[in-house]
Short mmCIF file of N, CA and C in Angstrom, two decimals:
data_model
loop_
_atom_site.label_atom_id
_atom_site.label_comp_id
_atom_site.label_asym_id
_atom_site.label_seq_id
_atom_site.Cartn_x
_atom_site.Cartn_y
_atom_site.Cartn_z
N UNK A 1 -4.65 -16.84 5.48
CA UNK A 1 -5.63 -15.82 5.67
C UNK A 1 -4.95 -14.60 6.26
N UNK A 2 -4.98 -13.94 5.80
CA UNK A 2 -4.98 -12.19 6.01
C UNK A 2 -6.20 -11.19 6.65
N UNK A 3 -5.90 -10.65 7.40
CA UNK A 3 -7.20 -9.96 7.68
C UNK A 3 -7.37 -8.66 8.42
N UNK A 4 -7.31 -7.40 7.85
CA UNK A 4 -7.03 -6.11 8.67
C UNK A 4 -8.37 -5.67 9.56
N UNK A 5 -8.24 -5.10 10.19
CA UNK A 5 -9.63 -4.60 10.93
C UNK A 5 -8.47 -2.67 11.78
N UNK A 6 -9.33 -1.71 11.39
CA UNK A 6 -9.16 -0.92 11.81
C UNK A 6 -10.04 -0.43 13.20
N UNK A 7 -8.82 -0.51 14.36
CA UNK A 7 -9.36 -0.24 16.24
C UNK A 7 -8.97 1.61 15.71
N UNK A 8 -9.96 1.90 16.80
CA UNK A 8 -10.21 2.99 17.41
C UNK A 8 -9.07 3.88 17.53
N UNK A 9 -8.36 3.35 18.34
CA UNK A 9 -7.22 3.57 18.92
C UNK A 9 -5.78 4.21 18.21
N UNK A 10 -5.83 3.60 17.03
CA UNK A 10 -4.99 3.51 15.81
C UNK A 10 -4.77 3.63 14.50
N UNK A 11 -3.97 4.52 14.15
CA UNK A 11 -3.79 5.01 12.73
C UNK A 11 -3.52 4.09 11.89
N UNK A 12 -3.04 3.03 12.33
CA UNK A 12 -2.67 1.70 11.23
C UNK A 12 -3.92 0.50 11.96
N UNK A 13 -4.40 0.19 10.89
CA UNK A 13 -5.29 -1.30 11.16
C UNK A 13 -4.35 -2.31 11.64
N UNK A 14 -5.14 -3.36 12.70
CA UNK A 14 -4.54 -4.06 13.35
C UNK A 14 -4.74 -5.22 12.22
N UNK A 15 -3.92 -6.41 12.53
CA UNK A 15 -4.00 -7.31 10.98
C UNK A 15 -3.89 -8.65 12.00
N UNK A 16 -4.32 -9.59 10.96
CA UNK A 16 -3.96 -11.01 11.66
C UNK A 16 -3.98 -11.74 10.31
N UNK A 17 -3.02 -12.97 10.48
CA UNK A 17 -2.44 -13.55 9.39
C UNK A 17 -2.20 -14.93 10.07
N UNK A 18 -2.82 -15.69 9.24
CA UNK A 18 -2.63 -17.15 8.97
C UNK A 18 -2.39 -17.75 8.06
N UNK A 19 -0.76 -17.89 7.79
CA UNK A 19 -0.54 -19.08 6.72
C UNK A 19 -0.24 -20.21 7.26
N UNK A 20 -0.72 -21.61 6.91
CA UNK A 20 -0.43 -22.72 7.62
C UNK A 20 1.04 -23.25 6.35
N UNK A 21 0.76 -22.57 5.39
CA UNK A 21 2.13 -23.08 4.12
C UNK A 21 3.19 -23.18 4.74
N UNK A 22 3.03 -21.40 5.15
CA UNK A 22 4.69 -20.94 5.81
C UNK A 22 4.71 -21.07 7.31
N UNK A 23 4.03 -21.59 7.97
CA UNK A 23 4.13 -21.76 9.39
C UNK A 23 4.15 -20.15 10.01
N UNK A 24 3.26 -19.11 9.57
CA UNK A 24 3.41 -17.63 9.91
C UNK A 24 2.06 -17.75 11.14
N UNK A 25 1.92 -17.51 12.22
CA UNK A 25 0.65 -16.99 12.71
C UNK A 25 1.45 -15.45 13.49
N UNK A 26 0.49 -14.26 13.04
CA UNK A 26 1.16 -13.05 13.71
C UNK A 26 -0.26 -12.29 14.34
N UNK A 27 -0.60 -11.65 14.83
CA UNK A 27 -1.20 -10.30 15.00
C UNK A 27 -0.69 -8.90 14.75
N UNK A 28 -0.75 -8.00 14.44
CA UNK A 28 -0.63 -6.77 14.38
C UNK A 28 -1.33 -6.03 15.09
N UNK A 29 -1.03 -5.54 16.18
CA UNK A 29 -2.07 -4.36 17.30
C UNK A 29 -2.06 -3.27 16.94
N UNK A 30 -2.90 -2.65 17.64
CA UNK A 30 -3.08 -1.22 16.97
C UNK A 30 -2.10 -0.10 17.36
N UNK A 31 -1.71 -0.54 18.47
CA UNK A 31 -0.23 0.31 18.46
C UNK A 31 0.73 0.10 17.63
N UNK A 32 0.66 -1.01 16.74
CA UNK A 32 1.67 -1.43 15.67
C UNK A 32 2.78 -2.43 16.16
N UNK A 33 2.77 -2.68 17.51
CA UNK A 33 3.42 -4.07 18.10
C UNK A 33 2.88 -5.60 17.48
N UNK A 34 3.37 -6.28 17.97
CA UNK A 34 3.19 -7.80 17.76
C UNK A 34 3.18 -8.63 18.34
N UNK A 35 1.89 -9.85 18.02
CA UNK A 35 2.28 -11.29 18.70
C UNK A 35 2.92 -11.97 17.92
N UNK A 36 3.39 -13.07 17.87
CA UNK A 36 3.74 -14.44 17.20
C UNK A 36 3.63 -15.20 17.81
N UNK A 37 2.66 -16.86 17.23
CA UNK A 37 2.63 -17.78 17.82
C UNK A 37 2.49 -19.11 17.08
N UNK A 38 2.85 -19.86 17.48
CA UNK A 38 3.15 -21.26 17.48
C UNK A 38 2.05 -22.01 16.27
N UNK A 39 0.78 -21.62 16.74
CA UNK A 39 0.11 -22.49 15.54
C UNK A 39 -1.32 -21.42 15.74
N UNK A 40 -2.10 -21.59 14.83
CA UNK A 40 -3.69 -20.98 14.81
C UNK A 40 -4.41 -21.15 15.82
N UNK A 41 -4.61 -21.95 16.55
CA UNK A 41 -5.11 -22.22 17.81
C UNK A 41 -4.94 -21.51 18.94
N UNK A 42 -3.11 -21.26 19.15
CA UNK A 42 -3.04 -20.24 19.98
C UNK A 42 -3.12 -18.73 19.57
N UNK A 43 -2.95 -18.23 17.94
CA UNK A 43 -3.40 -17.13 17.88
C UNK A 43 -5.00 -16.85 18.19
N UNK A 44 -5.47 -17.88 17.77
CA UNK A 44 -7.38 -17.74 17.91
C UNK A 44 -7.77 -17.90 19.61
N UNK A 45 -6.64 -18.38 20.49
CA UNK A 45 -7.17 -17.52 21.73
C UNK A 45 -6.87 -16.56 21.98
N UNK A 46 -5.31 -16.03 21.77
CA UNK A 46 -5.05 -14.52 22.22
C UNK A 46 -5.88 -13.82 21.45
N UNK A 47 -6.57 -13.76 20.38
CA UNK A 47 -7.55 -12.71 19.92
C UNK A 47 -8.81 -12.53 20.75
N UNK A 48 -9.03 -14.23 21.01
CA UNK A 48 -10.80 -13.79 22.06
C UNK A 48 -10.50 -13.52 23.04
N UNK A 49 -9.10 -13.54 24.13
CA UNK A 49 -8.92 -13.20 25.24
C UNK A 49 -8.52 -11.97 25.09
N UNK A 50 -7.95 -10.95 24.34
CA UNK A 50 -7.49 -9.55 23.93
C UNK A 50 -8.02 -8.90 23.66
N UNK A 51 -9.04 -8.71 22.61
CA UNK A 51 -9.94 -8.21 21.69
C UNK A 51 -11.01 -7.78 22.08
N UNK A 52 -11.66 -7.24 21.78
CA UNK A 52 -13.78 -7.44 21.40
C UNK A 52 -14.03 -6.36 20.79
N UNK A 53 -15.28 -6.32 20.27
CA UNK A 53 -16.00 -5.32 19.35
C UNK A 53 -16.16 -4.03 19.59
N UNK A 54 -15.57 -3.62 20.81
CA UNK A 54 -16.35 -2.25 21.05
C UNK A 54 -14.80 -1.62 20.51
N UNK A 55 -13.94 -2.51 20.76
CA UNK A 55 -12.08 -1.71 20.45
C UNK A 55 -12.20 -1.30 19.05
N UNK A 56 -13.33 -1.69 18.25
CA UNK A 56 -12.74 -1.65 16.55
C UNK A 56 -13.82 -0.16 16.30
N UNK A 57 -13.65 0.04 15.16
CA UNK A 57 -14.60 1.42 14.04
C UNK A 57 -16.05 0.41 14.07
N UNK A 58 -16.27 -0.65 13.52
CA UNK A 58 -16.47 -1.49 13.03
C UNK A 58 -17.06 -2.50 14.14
N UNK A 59 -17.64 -2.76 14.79
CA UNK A 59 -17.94 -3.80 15.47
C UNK A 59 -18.32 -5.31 14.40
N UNK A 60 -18.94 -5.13 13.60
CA UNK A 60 -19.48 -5.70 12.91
C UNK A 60 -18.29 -6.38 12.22
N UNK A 61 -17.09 -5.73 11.98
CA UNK A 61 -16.00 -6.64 11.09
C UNK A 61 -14.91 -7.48 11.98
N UNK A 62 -15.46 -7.04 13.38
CA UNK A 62 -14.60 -7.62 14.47
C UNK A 62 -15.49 -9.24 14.12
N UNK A 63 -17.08 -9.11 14.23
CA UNK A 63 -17.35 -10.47 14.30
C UNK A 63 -17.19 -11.19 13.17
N UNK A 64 -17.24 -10.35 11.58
CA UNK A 64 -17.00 -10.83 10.95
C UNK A 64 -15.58 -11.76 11.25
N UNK A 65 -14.37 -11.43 11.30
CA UNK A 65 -13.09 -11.93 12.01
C UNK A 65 -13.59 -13.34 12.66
N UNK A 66 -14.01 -12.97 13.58
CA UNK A 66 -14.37 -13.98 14.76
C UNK A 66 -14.89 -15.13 13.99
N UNK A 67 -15.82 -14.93 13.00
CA UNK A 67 -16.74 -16.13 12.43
C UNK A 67 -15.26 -16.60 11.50
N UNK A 68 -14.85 -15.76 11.00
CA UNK A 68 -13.85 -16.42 10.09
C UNK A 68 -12.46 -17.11 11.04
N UNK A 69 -12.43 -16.91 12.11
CA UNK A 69 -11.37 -17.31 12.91
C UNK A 69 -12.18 -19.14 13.38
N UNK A 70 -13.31 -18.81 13.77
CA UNK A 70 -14.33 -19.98 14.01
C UNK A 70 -13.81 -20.72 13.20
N UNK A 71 -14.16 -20.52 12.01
CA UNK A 71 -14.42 -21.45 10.69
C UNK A 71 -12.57 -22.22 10.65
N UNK A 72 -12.11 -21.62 10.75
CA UNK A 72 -10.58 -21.64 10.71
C UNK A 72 -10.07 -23.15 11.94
N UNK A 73 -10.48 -22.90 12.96
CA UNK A 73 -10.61 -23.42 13.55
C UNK A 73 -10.78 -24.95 14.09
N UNK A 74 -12.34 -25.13 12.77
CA UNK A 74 -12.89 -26.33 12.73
C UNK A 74 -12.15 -27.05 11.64
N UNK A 75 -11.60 -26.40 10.94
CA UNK A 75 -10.45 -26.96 9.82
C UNK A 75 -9.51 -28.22 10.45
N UNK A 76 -9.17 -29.39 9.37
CA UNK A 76 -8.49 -29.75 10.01
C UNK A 76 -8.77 -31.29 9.94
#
């Protein structure tokens, strides 16, 4: 899963990416820095502990995210 969401803050959309194929979990911030982590689980907390709706254009595609990070989640 791929997934851009454009913050406030930033000329480039922040992105988050989950391939479980290639063992990739990243974030992209809106300053254009990066996380990397270990497995989906720990990217799907640094997003709810980092994040929330009011940072994006979009509130609405932040939760969209969120439900799809949910769903992601229960996978497994």
């Amino acid at each position: 899963m791929e997934y851009q969401i454009k913050a406030k803050d930033g000329a480039f959309p922040c992105e988050v990416t989950i391939d479980e194929d290639n063992g990739r979990y990243m974030v992209r911030k809106s300053d254009t820095s990066g996380e990397v982590f270990h497995n989906k689980e720990e990217l799907i907390d640094w997003v709810k502990n980092n994040w929330e709706s009011s940072q994006f254009e979009s509130p609405g595609s932040f939760q969209h995210l969120m439900s799809e990070l949910t769903t992601i989640s229960m996978q497994d």
